[in-house]
mmCIF file of C-alpha atoms in Angstrom:
data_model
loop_
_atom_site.group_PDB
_atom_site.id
_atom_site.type_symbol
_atom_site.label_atom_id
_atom_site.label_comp_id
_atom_site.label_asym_id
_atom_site.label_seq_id
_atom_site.Cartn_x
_atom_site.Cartn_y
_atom_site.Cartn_z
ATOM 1 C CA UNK M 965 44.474 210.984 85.910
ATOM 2 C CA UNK M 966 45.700 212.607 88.571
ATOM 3 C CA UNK M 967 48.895 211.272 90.496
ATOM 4 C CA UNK M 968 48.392 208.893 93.870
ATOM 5 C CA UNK M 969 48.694 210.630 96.862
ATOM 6 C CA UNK M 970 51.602 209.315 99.113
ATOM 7 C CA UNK M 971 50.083 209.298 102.634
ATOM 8 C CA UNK M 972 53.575 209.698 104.168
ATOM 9 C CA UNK M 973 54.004 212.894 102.484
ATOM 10 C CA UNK M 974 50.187 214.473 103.128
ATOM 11 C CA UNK M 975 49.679 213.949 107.114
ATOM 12 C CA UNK M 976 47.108 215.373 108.823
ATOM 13 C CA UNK M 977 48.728 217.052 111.079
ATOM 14 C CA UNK M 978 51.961 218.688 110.874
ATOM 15 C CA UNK M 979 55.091 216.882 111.637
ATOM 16 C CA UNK M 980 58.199 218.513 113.216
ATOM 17 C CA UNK M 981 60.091 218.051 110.718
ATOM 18 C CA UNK M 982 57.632 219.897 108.417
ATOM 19 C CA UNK M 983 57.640 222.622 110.606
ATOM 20 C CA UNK M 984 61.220 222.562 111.005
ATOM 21 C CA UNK M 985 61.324 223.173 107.034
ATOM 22 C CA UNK M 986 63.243 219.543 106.587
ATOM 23 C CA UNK M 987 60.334 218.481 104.421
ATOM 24 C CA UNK M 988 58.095 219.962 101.764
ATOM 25 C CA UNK M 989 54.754 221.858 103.177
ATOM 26 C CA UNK M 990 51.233 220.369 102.933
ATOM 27 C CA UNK M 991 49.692 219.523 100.504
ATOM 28 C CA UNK M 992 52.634 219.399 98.120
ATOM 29 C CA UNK M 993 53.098 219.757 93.985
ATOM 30 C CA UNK M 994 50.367 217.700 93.360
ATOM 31 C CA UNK M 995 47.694 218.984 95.379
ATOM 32 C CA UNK M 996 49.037 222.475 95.542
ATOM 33 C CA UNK M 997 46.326 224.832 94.305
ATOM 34 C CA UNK M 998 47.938 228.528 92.523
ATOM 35 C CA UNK M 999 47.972 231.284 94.523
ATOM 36 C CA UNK M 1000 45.007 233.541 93.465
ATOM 37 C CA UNK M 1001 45.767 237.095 95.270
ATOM 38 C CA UNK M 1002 47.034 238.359 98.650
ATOM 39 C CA UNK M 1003 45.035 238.180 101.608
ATOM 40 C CA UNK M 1004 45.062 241.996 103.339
ATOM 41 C CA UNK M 1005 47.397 242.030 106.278
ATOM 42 C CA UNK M 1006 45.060 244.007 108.446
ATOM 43 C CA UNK M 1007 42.585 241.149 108.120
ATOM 44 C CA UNK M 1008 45.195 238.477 108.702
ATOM 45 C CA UNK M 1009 45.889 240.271 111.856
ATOM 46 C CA UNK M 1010 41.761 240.216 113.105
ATOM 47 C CA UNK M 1011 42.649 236.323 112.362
ATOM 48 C CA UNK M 1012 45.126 236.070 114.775
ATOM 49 C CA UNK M 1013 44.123 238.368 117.249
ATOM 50 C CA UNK M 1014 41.271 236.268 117.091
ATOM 51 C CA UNK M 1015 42.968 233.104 117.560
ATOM 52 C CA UNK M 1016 44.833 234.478 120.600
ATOM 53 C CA UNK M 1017 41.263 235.104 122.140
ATOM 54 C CA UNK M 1018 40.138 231.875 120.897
ATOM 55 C CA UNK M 1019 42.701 229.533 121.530
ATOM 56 C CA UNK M 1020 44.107 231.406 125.000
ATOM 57 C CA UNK M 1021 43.035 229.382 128.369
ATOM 58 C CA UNK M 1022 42.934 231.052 131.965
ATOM 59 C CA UNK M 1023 45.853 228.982 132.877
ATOM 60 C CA UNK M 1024 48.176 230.511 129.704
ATOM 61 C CA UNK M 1025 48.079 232.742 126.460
ATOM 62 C CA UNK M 1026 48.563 230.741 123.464
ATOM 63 C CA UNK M 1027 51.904 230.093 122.725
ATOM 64 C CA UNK M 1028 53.914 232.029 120.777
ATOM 65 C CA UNK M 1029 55.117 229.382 118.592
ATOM 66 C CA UNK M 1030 51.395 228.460 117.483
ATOM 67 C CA UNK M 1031 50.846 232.142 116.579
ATOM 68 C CA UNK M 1032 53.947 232.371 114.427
ATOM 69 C CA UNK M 1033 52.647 228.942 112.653
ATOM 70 C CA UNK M 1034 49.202 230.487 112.268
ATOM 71 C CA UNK M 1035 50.724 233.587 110.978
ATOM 72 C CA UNK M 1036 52.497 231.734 108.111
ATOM 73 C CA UNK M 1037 50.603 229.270 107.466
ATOM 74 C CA UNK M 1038 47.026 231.355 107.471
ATOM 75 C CA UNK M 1039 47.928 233.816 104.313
ATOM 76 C CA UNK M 1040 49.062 230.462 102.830
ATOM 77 C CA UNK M 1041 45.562 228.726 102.769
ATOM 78 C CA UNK M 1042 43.836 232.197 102.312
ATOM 79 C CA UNK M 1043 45.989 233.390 99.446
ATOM 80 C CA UNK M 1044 44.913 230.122 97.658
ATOM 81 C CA UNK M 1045 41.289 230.728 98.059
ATOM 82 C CA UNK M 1046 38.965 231.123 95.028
ATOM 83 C CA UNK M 1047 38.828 235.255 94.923
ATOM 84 C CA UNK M 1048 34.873 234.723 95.857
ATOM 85 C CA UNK M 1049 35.614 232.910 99.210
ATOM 86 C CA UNK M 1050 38.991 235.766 100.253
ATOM 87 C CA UNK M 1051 36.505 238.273 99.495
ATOM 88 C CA UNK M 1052 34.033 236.299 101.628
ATOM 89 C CA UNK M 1053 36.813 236.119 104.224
ATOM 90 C CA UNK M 1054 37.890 239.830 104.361
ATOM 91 C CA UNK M 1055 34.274 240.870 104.959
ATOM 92 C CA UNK M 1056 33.577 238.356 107.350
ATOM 93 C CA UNK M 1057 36.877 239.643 109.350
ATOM 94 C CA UNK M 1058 35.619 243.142 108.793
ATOM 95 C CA UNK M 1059 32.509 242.421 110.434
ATOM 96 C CA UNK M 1060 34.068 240.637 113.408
ATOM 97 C CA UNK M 1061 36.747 243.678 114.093
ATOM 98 C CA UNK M 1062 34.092 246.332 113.721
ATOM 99 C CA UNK M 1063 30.923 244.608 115.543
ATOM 100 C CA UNK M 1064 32.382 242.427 118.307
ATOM 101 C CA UNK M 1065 33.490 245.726 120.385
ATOM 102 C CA UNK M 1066 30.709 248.049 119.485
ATOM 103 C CA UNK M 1067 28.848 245.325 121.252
ATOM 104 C CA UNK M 1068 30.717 246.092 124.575
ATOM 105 C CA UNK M 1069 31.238 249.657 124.205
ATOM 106 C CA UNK M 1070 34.068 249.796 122.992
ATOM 107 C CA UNK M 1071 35.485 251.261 119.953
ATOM 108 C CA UNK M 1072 36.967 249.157 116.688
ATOM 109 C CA UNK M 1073 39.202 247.430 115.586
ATOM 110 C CA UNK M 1074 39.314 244.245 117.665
ATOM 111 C CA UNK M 1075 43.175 243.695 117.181
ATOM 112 C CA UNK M 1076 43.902 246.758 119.081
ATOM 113 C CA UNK M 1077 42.192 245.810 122.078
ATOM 114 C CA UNK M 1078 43.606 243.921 125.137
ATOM 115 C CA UNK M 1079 43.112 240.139 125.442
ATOM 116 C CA UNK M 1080 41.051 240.084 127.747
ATOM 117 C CA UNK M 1081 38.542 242.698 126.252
ATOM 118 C CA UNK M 1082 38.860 240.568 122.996
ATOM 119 C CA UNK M 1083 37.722 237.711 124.649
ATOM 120 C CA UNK M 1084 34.828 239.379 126.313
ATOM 121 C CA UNK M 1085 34.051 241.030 123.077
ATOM 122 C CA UNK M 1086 33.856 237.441 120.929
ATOM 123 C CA UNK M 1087 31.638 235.842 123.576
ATOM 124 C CA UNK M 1088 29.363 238.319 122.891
ATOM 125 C CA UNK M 1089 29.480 238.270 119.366
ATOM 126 C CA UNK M 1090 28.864 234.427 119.868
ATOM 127 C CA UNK M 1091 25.501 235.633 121.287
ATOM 128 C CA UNK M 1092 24.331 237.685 119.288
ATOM 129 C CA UNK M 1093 22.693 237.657 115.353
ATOM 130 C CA UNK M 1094 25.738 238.312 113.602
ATOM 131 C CA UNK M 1095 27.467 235.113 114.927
ATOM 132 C CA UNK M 1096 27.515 233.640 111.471
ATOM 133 C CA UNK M 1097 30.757 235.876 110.606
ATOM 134 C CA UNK M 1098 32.154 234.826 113.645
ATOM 135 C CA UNK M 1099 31.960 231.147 113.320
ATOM 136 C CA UNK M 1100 32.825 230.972 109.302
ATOM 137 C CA UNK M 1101 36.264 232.561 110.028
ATOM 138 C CA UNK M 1102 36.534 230.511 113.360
ATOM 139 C CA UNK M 1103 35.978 227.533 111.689
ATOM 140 C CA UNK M 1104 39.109 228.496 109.287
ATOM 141 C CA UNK M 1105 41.346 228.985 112.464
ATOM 142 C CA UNK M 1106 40.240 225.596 114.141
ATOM 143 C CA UNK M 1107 41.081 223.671 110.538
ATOM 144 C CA UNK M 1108 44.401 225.057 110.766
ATOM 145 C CA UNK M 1109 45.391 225.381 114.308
ATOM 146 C CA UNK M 1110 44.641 222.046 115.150
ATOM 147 C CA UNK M 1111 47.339 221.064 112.390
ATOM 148 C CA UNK M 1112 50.005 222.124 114.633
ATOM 149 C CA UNK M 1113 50.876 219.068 116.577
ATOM 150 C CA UNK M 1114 51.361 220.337 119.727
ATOM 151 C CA UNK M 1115 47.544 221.284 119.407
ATOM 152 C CA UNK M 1116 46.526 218.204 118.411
ATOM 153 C CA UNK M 1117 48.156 216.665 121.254
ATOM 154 C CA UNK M 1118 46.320 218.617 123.562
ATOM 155 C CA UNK M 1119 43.003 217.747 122.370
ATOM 156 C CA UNK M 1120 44.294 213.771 122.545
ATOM 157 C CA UNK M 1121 45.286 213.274 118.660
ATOM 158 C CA UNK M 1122 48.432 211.356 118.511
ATOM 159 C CA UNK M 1123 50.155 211.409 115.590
ATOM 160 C CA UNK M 1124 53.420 209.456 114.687
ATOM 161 C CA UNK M 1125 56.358 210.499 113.439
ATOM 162 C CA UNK M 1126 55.228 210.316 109.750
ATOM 163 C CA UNK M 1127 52.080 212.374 110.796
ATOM 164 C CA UNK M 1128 49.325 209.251 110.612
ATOM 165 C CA UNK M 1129 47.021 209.162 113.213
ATOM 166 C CA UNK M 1130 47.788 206.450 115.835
#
């Protein structure tokens, strides 16, 4: 039987002291699945260029303190996948860096291109039939962007010093 889970130690979002490395990362020894292979570092950076087009407002990039998080803590989750669902993952990324700026005339990969063009080149994407790529690997950046808890503050999830909801 597997241990109880201590709700203290498993927030739901990240605390400051877990991202300050005082305590153990999520989900910890008992919940912790084996890494299963590395995620390629050319698709972890279509992630987060990505997530800067994503997550950037008109009023401010994102910060650089939620990229740095995404950038450690995305290979984390993505290194623990089930081979199946990294390779799903890499081709889904693939897809997104390739298509998204031949739809706006422009030529891959998305990473290279300016914000702004990035962000022109997803809403498009979001348009057209290949949007399926685009909102698998989305999804993936929401679930762990919104674990930072500066983000979750900003979309009105409080979150006590322990990291429960509240």
């Amino acid at each position: 039987m597997p241990p109880e889970v201590d709700a203290e130690a498993h927030p739901l979002v990240a605390t400051p002291s877990i991202l300050a490395g005082k305590r153990n990362r999520l989900p910890g020894p008992a919940g912790e699945r084996r890494p299963t292979g590395a995620f390629p570092p050319r698709s972890l950076e279509t992630m987060l260029a990505m997530a800067e087009a994503v997550f950037s407002t008109s009023e401010r990039p994102l910060p650089a303190d939620r990229l740095e998080y995404l950038r450690r803590e995305l290979p984390d989750l993505l290194n623990r996948a089930a081979p199946r669902g990294r390779l799903m993952f890499r081709l889904g990324t693939f897809a997104i860096s390739t298509i998204a700026p031949l739809l706006i005339g422009r030529l891959p990969p998305l990473r290279r291109l300016p914000l702004d063009v990035r962000i022109r080149a997803l809403r498009k994407m979001e348009a057209s039939p290949f949007v399926a790529a685009l909102i698998a690997v989305r999804a993936v950046l929401c679930l762990v962007y919104y674990e930072h808890p500066d983000a979750a503050a900003e979309i009105g999830v409080r979150v006590g010093p322990n990291g429960r909801l509240g």
